[in-house]
Amino acid sequence: MKAIKSKYYLYTAGVGLLAIMGLCYYYFFSDFSRKATVEYVYIDDDDTQDSVFAKLEPIGKLHSLTGFRTLARHSSYADHIRTGRYAIRPGEGAFTVFRHIKNGQQTSVNLTIPEVKTMDRLAGALSRKLMMDSATVAQAFANEDFCRKYGYDTATIAALFIPNTYDIYWNVSLDRLMERMQKEYKVFWNRNREEKAKAMGLTPVEVATMASIVDEETANNQEKPMIAGMYYNRLKADMPLQADPTIKYAWKNFTLRRIYNNLLYIKSPYNTYKNTGLPPGPIKIASIKGIDAVLNHVHHDYLYMCAKEDFSGTHNFAKTYEEHLQNAAKYSKALNERGIK
């Protein structure tokens, strides 16, 4: 009889243990997500334990959310919330999701630096991809002391940014981002590029400045080395660059389609009709194609260019001013015929 009772107790204990194990698996180790794809939760520096729960609710299954809350409330999570972008993958249980979020094991983002025209626009782009406030970032880019920390000023800071895609954490600080951009800049400006810039008598910042103008003159990458050669010829001859994109930048009006004479008298260091040499800094974040077009510019004798009258996005080049006037007349006629103001 005692043997039967002993077996009964063992059987009951075994069933109870299996039940407990089943419940543990159900709440803590079964699929947390109700989604079939990877989902992301973004935890900000003002989040609380309850707001984290709220962010998880659209993703997690009801029982898994209960498991997550149980783990959170029986730990010190409420006092140690870590910001970040956290991936929640199919097949992961509440225990794994909680461990990642509690320990700050976040997933990086692919940050692409865009070829924007102003640093305000870059600040906006960064705030859309990272845990940054666009106004704060814009103020930093406009602050001389901040820019000086990284070897630039407010006019040249755009040259630091190379428009590639970078693997970076969503909650990166602005200072850490700038340090990363400095490292990437040094990788990009290798010995080959530096030697080419030196042979032209230009610094990397000056190359980026010229490249930004070339970028704005055409979207045709094949023609960029030709345009770069023309501007370099004018620079060597101490002629004003007379680059229309710099006038748009000076006026901060990037919608202008025609540059009339009355726009050329603006008092600005970016007015390359009144001033010789390069402007103080880039008029946009220069493209890699633009930078390499300057460094590998075509050697020719052209000093003038004008957009082609067929609106192909390419240009007619001229060695003399008289020839240039003929090209300009053809283009002006085409603009008038199309009613472009």
PDB file of C-alpha atoms in Angstrom, residues 49-275:
ATOM      1  CA  GLN A  49       8.504  50.717 -17.569  1.00  0.00           C
ATOM      2  CA  ASP A  50       4.819  51.214 -18.339  1.00  0.00           C
ATOM      3  CA  SER A  51       5.503  53.045 -21.610  1.00  0.00           C
ATOM      4  CA  VAL A  52       7.790  50.186 -22.665  1.00  0.00           C
ATOM      5  CA  PHE A  53       4.930  47.780 -21.976  1.00  0.00           C
ATOM      6  CA  ALA A  54       2.668  49.965 -24.138  1.00  0.00           C
ATOM      7  CA  LYS A  55       5.175  49.893 -27.012  1.00  0.00           C
ATOM      8  CA  LEU A  56       5.323  46.105 -26.868  1.00  0.00           C
ATOM      9  CA  GLU A  57       1.553  45.560 -26.842  1.00  0.00           C
ATOM     10  CA  PRO A  58       0.994  45.896 -30.627  1.00  0.00           C
ATOM     11  CA  ILE A  59       3.678  43.256 -31.219  1.00  0.00           C
ATOM     12  CA  GLY A  60       3.467  40.695 -28.421  1.00  0.00           C
ATOM     13  CA  LYS A  61       0.975  37.926 -27.769  1.00  0.00           C
ATOM     14  CA  LEU A  62      -1.129  38.379 -24.662  1.00  0.00           C
ATOM     15  CA  HIS A  63       0.457  35.546 -22.656  1.00  0.00           C
ATOM     16  CA  SER A  64       3.983  36.596 -23.698  1.00  0.00           C
ATOM     17  CA  LEU A  65       3.311  40.168 -22.622  1.00  0.00           C
ATOM     18  CA  THR A  66       2.250  38.768 -19.244  1.00  0.00           C
ATOM     19  CA  GLY A  67       5.527  36.873 -19.069  1.00  0.00           C
ATOM     20  CA  PHE A  68       7.513  40.006 -19.970  1.00  0.00           C
ATOM     21  CA  ARG A  69       5.716  42.072 -17.307  1.00  0.00           C
ATOM     22  CA  THR A  70       6.377  39.371 -14.729  1.00  0.00           C
ATOM     23  CA  LEU A  71      10.084  39.365 -15.493  1.00  0.00           C
ATOM     24  CA  ALA A  72      10.241  43.168 -15.463  1.00  0.00           C
ATOM     25  CA  ARG A  73       8.421  43.536 -12.152  1.00  0.00           C
ATOM     26  CA  HIS A  74      10.597  40.949 -10.420  1.00  0.00           C
ATOM     27  CA  SER A  75      13.788  42.651 -11.515  1.00  0.00           C
ATOM     28  CA  SER A  76      15.284  46.141 -11.291  1.00  0.00           C
ATOM     29  CA  TYR A  77      14.235  46.997 -14.860  1.00  0.00           C
ATOM     30  CA  ALA A  78      12.129  50.019 -13.878  1.00  0.00           C
ATOM     31  CA  ASP A  79      15.239  51.668 -12.441  1.00  0.00           C
ATOM     32  CA  HIS A  80      17.581  50.732 -15.289  1.00  0.00           C
ATOM     33  CA  ILE A  81      15.757  51.341 -18.575  1.00  0.00           C
ATOM     34  CA  ARG A  82      18.153  51.380 -21.500  1.00  0.00           C
ATOM     35  CA  THR A  83      17.422  53.360 -24.627  1.00  0.00           C
ATOM     36  CA  GLY A  84      17.824  51.785 -28.034  1.00  0.00           C
ATOM     37  CA  ARG A  85      16.315  50.081 -31.049  1.00  0.00           C
ATOM     38  CA  TYR A  86      15.463  46.496 -30.233  1.00  0.00           C
ATOM     39  CA  ALA A  87      14.622  43.768 -32.721  1.00  0.00           C
ATOM     40  CA  ILE A  88      11.872  41.312 -31.840  1.00  0.00           C
ATOM     41  CA  ARG A  89      12.263  38.282 -34.060  1.00  0.00           C
ATOM     42  CA  PRO A  90       9.833  35.451 -34.752  1.00  0.00           C
ATOM     43  CA  GLY A  91      10.665  32.481 -32.552  1.00  0.00           C
ATOM     44  CA  GLU A  92      12.014  34.487 -29.641  1.00  0.00           C
ATOM     45  CA  GLY A  93      10.269  34.141 -26.281  1.00  0.00           C
ATOM     46  CA  ALA A  94       9.497  36.734 -23.639  1.00  0.00           C
ATOM     47  CA  PHE A  95      12.633  35.746 -21.712  1.00  0.00           C
ATOM     48  CA  THR A  96      14.905  36.464 -24.696  1.00  0.00           C
ATOM     49  CA  VAL A  97      13.115  39.704 -25.563  1.00  0.00           C
ATOM     50  CA  PHE A  98      13.337  40.888 -21.959  1.00  0.00           C
ATOM     51  CA  ARG A  99      17.014  39.953 -21.666  1.00  0.00           C
ATOM     52  CA  HIS A 100      17.894  41.941 -24.800  1.00  0.00           C
ATOM     53  CA  ILE A 101      15.937  45.001 -23.725  1.00  0.00           C
ATOM     54  CA  LYS A 102      17.104  44.899 -20.115  1.00  0.00           C
ATOM     55  CA  ASN A 103      20.763  44.466 -21.059  1.00  0.00           C
ATOM     56  CA  GLY A 104      20.718  47.043 -23.852  1.00  0.00           C
ATOM     57  CA  GLN A 105      21.434  44.480 -26.575  1.00  0.00           C
ATOM     58  CA  GLN A 106      20.037  46.650 -29.328  1.00  0.00           C
ATOM     59  CA  THR A 107      20.102  46.325 -33.097  1.00  0.00           C
ATOM     60  CA  SER A 108      21.904  48.898 -35.228  1.00  0.00           C
ATOM     61  CA  VAL A 109      20.384  50.930 -38.049  1.00  0.00           C
ATOM     62  CA  ASN A 110      21.663  51.574 -41.551  1.00  0.00           C
ATOM     63  CA  LEU A 111      22.241  55.320 -41.577  1.00  0.00           C
ATOM     64  CA  THR A 112      22.638  56.845 -45.028  1.00  0.00           C
ATOM     65  CA  ILE A 113      24.099  60.349 -45.063  1.00  0.00           C
ATOM     66  CA  PRO A 114      22.026  62.214 -47.662  1.00  0.00           C
ATOM     67  CA  GLU A 115      23.416  64.721 -50.174  1.00  0.00           C
ATOM     68  CA  VAL A 116      21.392  67.600 -48.732  1.00  0.00           C
ATOM     69  CA  LYS A 117      21.874  71.296 -49.481  1.00  0.00           C
ATOM     70  CA  THR A 118      21.926  72.658 -45.927  1.00  0.00           C
ATOM     71  CA  MET A 119      22.976  71.457 -42.499  1.00  0.00           C
ATOM     72  CA  ASP A 120      19.447  72.111 -41.252  1.00  0.00           C
ATOM     73  CA  ARG A 121      18.251  69.478 -43.692  1.00  0.00           C
ATOM     74  CA  LEU A 122      20.934  67.080 -42.529  1.00  0.00           C
ATOM     75  CA  ALA A 123      19.801  67.636 -38.942  1.00  0.00           C
ATOM     76  CA  GLY A 124      16.264  66.742 -39.983  1.00  0.00           C
ATOM     77  CA  ALA A 125      17.434  63.615 -41.790  1.00  0.00           C
ATOM     78  CA  LEU A 126      19.455  62.476 -38.773  1.00  0.00           C
ATOM     79  CA  SER A 127      16.526  63.000 -36.410  1.00  0.00           C
ATOM     80  CA  ARG A 128      14.341  60.798 -38.605  1.00  0.00           C
ATOM     81  CA  LYS A 129      16.796  57.908 -38.379  1.00  0.00           C
ATOM     82  CA  LEU A 130      18.360  58.363 -34.934  1.00  0.00           C
ATOM     83  CA  MET A 131      17.324  59.277 -31.400  1.00  0.00           C
ATOM     84  CA  MET A 132      18.178  62.927 -31.977  1.00  0.00           C
ATOM     85  CA  ASP A 133      16.275  66.181 -31.845  1.00  0.00           C
ATOM     86  CA  SER A 134      16.586  68.023 -35.155  1.00  0.00           C
ATOM     87  CA  ALA A 135      16.592  71.490 -33.548  1.00  0.00           C
ATOM     88  CA  THR A 136      19.382  70.524 -31.141  1.00  0.00           C
ATOM     89  CA  VAL A 137      21.477  69.036 -33.952  1.00  0.00           C
ATOM     90  CA  ALA A 138      20.904  72.071 -36.185  1.00  0.00           C
ATOM     91  CA  GLN A 139      21.990  74.391 -33.364  1.00  0.00           C
ATOM     92  CA  ALA A 140      25.160  72.348 -32.908  1.00  0.00           C
ATOM     93  CA  PHE A 141      26.019  72.539 -36.614  1.00  0.00           C
ATOM     94  CA  ALA A 142      25.543  76.322 -36.430  1.00  0.00           C
ATOM     95  CA  ASN A 143      27.804  76.617 -33.379  1.00  0.00           C
ATOM     96  CA  GLU A 144      31.425  77.537 -34.112  1.00  0.00           C
ATOM     97  CA  ASP A 145      32.750  75.972 -30.901  1.00  0.00           C
ATOM     98  CA  PHE A 146      31.049  72.669 -31.661  1.00  0.00           C
ATOM     99  CA  CYS A 147      32.396  72.564 -35.223  1.00  0.00           C
ATOM    100  CA  ARG A 148      35.866  73.585 -34.078  1.00  0.00           C
ATOM    101  CA  LYS A 149      36.066  70.472 -31.884  1.00  0.00           C
ATOM    102  CA  TYR A 150      36.188  68.424 -35.054  1.00  0.00           C
ATOM    103  CA  GLY A 151      38.486  70.696 -37.048  1.00  0.00           C
ATOM    104  CA  TYR A 152      35.902  72.656 -39.045  1.00  0.00           C
ATOM    105  CA  ASP A 153      33.812  75.798 -38.862  1.00  0.00           C
ATOM    106  CA  THR A 154      30.137  76.315 -39.613  1.00  0.00           C
ATOM    107  CA  ALA A 155      30.883  76.935 -43.292  1.00  0.00           C
ATOM    108  CA  THR A 156      32.999  73.825 -43.807  1.00  0.00           C
ATOM    109  CA  ILE A 157      31.406  71.260 -41.475  1.00  0.00           C
ATOM    110  CA  ALA A 158      29.462  69.771 -44.419  1.00  0.00           C
ATOM    111  CA  ALA A 159      32.776  68.530 -45.848  1.00  0.00           C
ATOM    112  CA  LEU A 160      33.146  66.099 -42.934  1.00  0.00           C
ATOM    113  CA  PHE A 161      30.170  64.017 -44.050  1.00  0.00           C
ATOM    114  CA  ILE A 162      30.780  61.407 -46.730  1.00  0.00           C
ATOM    115  CA  PRO A 163      27.420  60.243 -48.157  1.00  0.00           C
ATOM    116  CA  ASN A 164      27.730  56.513 -47.568  1.00  0.00           C
ATOM    117  CA  THR A 165      25.609  54.102 -45.537  1.00  0.00           C
ATOM    118  CA  TYR A 166      26.865  53.362 -42.043  1.00  0.00           C
ATOM    119  CA  ASP A 167      25.947  50.724 -39.475  1.00  0.00           C
ATOM    120  CA  ILE A 168      25.284  52.647 -36.268  1.00  0.00           C
ATOM    121  CA  TYR A 169      23.225  52.473 -33.103  1.00  0.00           C
ATOM    122  CA  TRP A 170      19.942  54.359 -33.044  1.00  0.00           C
ATOM    123  CA  ASN A 171      20.648  55.995 -29.662  1.00  0.00           C
ATOM    124  CA  VAL A 172      24.133  57.225 -30.585  1.00  0.00           C
ATOM    125  CA  SER A 173      24.961  60.648 -29.165  1.00  0.00           C
ATOM    126  CA  LEU A 174      25.803  63.504 -31.514  1.00  0.00           C
ATOM    127  CA  ASP A 175      29.393  63.600 -30.259  1.00  0.00           C
ATOM    128  CA  ARG A 176      29.826  59.865 -30.886  1.00  0.00           C
ATOM    129  CA  LEU A 177      28.288  60.254 -34.331  1.00  0.00           C
ATOM    130  CA  MET A 178      30.729  63.036 -35.159  1.00  0.00           C
ATOM    131  CA  GLU A 179      33.642  60.897 -33.973  1.00  0.00           C
ATOM    132  CA  ARG A 180      32.410  58.084 -36.220  1.00  0.00           C
ATOM    133  CA  MET A 181      32.145  60.488 -39.163  1.00  0.00           C
ATOM    134  CA  GLN A 182      35.747  61.595 -38.522  1.00  0.00           C
ATOM    135  CA  LYS A 183      36.915  57.986 -38.711  1.00  0.00           C
ATOM    136  CA  GLU A 184      34.959  57.374 -41.913  1.00  0.00           C
ATOM    137  CA  TYR A 185      36.346  60.605 -43.371  1.00  0.00           C
ATOM    138  CA  LYS A 186      39.913  59.429 -42.757  1.00  0.00           C
ATOM    139  CA  VAL A 187      39.133  56.098 -44.420  1.00  0.00           C
ATOM    140  CA  PHE A 188      37.628  57.851 -47.444  1.00  0.00           C
ATOM    141  CA  TRP A 189      40.446  60.384 -47.780  1.00  0.00           C
ATOM    142  CA  ASN A 190      43.099  57.750 -48.340  1.00  0.00           C
ATOM    143  CA  ARG A 191      46.621  58.467 -49.580  1.00  0.00           C
ATOM    144  CA  ASN A 192      45.556  58.274 -53.230  1.00  0.00           C
ATOM    145  CA  ARG A 193      42.852  60.922 -52.869  1.00  0.00           C
ATOM    146  CA  GLU A 194      45.018  63.139 -50.672  1.00  0.00           C
ATOM    147  CA  GLU A 195      47.869  63.065 -53.192  1.00  0.00           C
ATOM    148  CA  LYS A 196      45.534  63.991 -56.046  1.00  0.00           C
ATOM    149  CA  ALA A 197      44.154  66.919 -54.041  1.00  0.00           C
ATOM    150  CA  LYS A 198      47.668  68.051 -53.156  1.00  0.00           C
ATOM    151  CA  ALA A 199      48.712  67.914 -56.806  1.00  0.00           C
ATOM    152  CA  MET A 200      45.833  70.285 -57.591  1.00  0.00           C
ATOM    153  CA  GLY A 201      46.893  72.627 -54.806  1.00  0.00           C
ATOM    154  CA  LEU A 202      43.630  72.003 -52.958  1.00  0.00           C
ATOM    155  CA  THR A 203      42.722  70.736 -49.521  1.00  0.00           C
ATOM    156  CA  PRO A 204      40.100  68.003 -49.078  1.00  0.00           C
ATOM    157  CA  VAL A 205      37.645  70.674 -47.900  1.00  0.00           C
ATOM    158  CA  GLU A 206      38.279  72.725 -51.036  1.00  0.00           C
ATOM    159  CA  VAL A 207      37.810  69.625 -53.181  1.00  0.00           C
ATOM    160  CA  ALA A 208      34.485  68.968 -51.461  1.00  0.00           C
ATOM    161  CA  THR A 209      33.511  72.605 -52.009  1.00  0.00           C
ATOM    162  CA  MET A 210      34.193  72.421 -55.736  1.00  0.00           C
ATOM    163  CA  ALA A 211      32.514  69.015 -55.919  1.00  0.00           C
ATOM    164  CA  SER A 212      29.374  70.424 -54.312  1.00  0.00           C
ATOM    165  CA  ILE A 213      29.158  73.003 -57.100  1.00  0.00           C
ATOM    166  CA  VAL A 214      29.758  70.360 -59.772  1.00  0.00           C
ATOM    167  CA  ASP A 215      27.010  68.202 -58.225  1.00  0.00           C
ATOM    168  CA  GLU A 216      24.555  71.073 -58.455  1.00  0.00           C
ATOM    169  CA  GLU A 217      25.447  71.776 -62.065  1.00  0.00           C
ATOM    170  CA  THR A 218      24.528  68.318 -63.315  1.00  0.00           C
ATOM    171  CA  ALA A 219      23.156  64.946 -62.290  1.00  0.00           C
ATOM    172  CA  ASN A 220      25.075  63.386 -65.167  1.00  0.00           C
ATOM    173  CA  ASN A 221      28.020  61.654 -63.483  1.00  0.00           C
ATOM    174  CA  GLN A 222      29.825  61.118 -66.778  1.00  0.00           C
ATOM    175  CA  GLU A 223      29.965  64.862 -67.402  1.00  0.00           C
ATOM    176  CA  LYS A 224      31.098  65.834 -63.907  1.00  0.00           C
ATOM    177  CA  PRO A 225      34.858  65.465 -64.581  1.00  0.00           C
ATOM    178  CA  MET A 226      34.431  67.776 -67.598  1.00  0.00           C
ATOM    179  CA  ILE A 227      32.673  70.429 -65.522  1.00  0.00           C
ATOM    180  CA  ALA A 228      35.227  70.057 -62.744  1.00  0.00           C
ATOM    181  CA  GLY A 229      37.989  70.683 -65.270  1.00  0.00           C
ATOM    182  CA  MET A 230      36.276  73.871 -66.427  1.00  0.00           C
ATOM    183  CA  TYR A 231      35.948  75.243 -62.885  1.00  0.00           C
ATOM    184  CA  TYR A 232      39.522  74.261 -62.090  1.00  0.00           C
ATOM    185  CA  ASN A 233      40.697  76.192 -65.150  1.00  0.00           C
ATOM    186  CA  ARG A 234      38.857  79.292 -63.938  1.00  0.00           C
ATOM    187  CA  LEU A 235      40.265  78.836 -60.447  1.00  0.00           C
ATOM    188  CA  LYS A 236      43.840  78.637 -61.758  1.00  0.00           C
ATOM    189  CA  ALA A 237      43.252  81.704 -63.949  1.00  0.00           C
ATOM    190  CA  ASP A 238      41.958  83.658 -60.925  1.00  0.00           C
ATOM    191  CA  MET A 239      38.630  84.155 -62.703  1.00  0.00           C
ATOM    192  CA  PRO A 240      35.331  84.276 -60.831  1.00  0.00           C
ATOM    193  CA  LEU A 241      33.751  80.833 -60.987  1.00  0.00           C
ATOM    194  CA  GLN A 242      30.386  82.392 -61.908  1.00  0.00           C
ATOM    195  CA  ALA A 243      28.570  79.283 -60.716  1.00  0.00           C
ATOM    196  CA  ASP A 244      24.806  79.709 -60.701  1.00  0.00           C
ATOM    197  CA  PRO A 245      24.274  77.149 -57.893  1.00  0.00           C
ATOM    198  CA  THR A 246      26.227  79.373 -55.515  1.00  0.00           C
ATOM    199  CA  ILE A 247      23.793  82.212 -56.213  1.00  0.00           C
ATOM    200  CA  LYS A 248      20.878  79.965 -55.279  1.00  0.00           C
ATOM    201  CA  TYR A 249      22.742  79.077 -52.095  1.00  0.00           C
ATOM    202  CA  ALA A 250      23.467  82.712 -51.295  1.00  0.00           C
ATOM    203  CA  TRP A 251      19.771  83.548 -51.619  1.00  0.00           C
ATOM    204  CA  LYS A 252      18.778  80.280 -49.880  1.00  0.00           C
ATOM    205  CA  ASN A 253      16.316  79.813 -52.712  1.00  0.00           C
ATOM    206  CA  PHE A 254      16.843  76.419 -54.311  1.00  0.00           C
ATOM    207  CA  THR A 255      13.739  76.624 -56.482  1.00  0.00           C
ATOM    208  CA  LEU A 256      15.233  79.214 -58.847  1.00  0.00           C
ATOM    209  CA  ARG A 257      15.285  77.963 -62.425  1.00  0.00           C
ATOM    210  CA  ARG A 258      16.799  81.011 -64.073  1.00  0.00           C
ATOM    211  CA  ILE A 259      19.481  83.296 -62.646  1.00  0.00           C
ATOM    212  CA  TYR A 260      18.745  86.878 -63.724  1.00  0.00           C
ATOM    213  CA  ASN A 261      21.202  89.757 -63.452  1.00  0.00           C
ATOM    214  CA  ASN A 262      19.368  91.313 -60.514  1.00  0.00           C
ATOM    215  CA  LEU A 263      20.197  88.204 -58.458  1.00  0.00           C
ATOM    216  CA  LEU A 264      23.928  88.542 -59.049  1.00  0.00           C
ATOM    217  CA  TYR A 265      24.476  91.552 -56.794  1.00  0.00           C
ATOM    218  CA  ILE A 266      23.756  89.884 -53.478  1.00  0.00           C
ATOM    219  CA  LYS A 267      26.436  90.619 -50.891  1.00  0.00           C
ATOM    220  CA  SER A 268      27.520  87.147 -49.888  1.00  0.00           C
ATOM    221  CA  PRO A 269      30.809  85.234 -49.752  1.00  0.00           C
ATOM    222  CA  TYR A 270      28.951  82.601 -51.784  1.00  0.00           C
ATOM    223  CA  ASN A 271      28.424  84.990 -54.688  1.00  0.00           C
ATOM    224  CA  THR A 272      30.952  83.577 -57.145  1.00  0.00           C
ATOM    225  CA  TYR A 273      30.064  86.266 -59.690  1.00  0.00           C
ATOM    226  CA  LYS A 274      31.440  89.015 -57.434  1.00  0.00           C
ATOM    227  CA  ASN A 275      34.165  87.036 -55.636  1.00  0.00           C
TER     228      ASN A 275
END
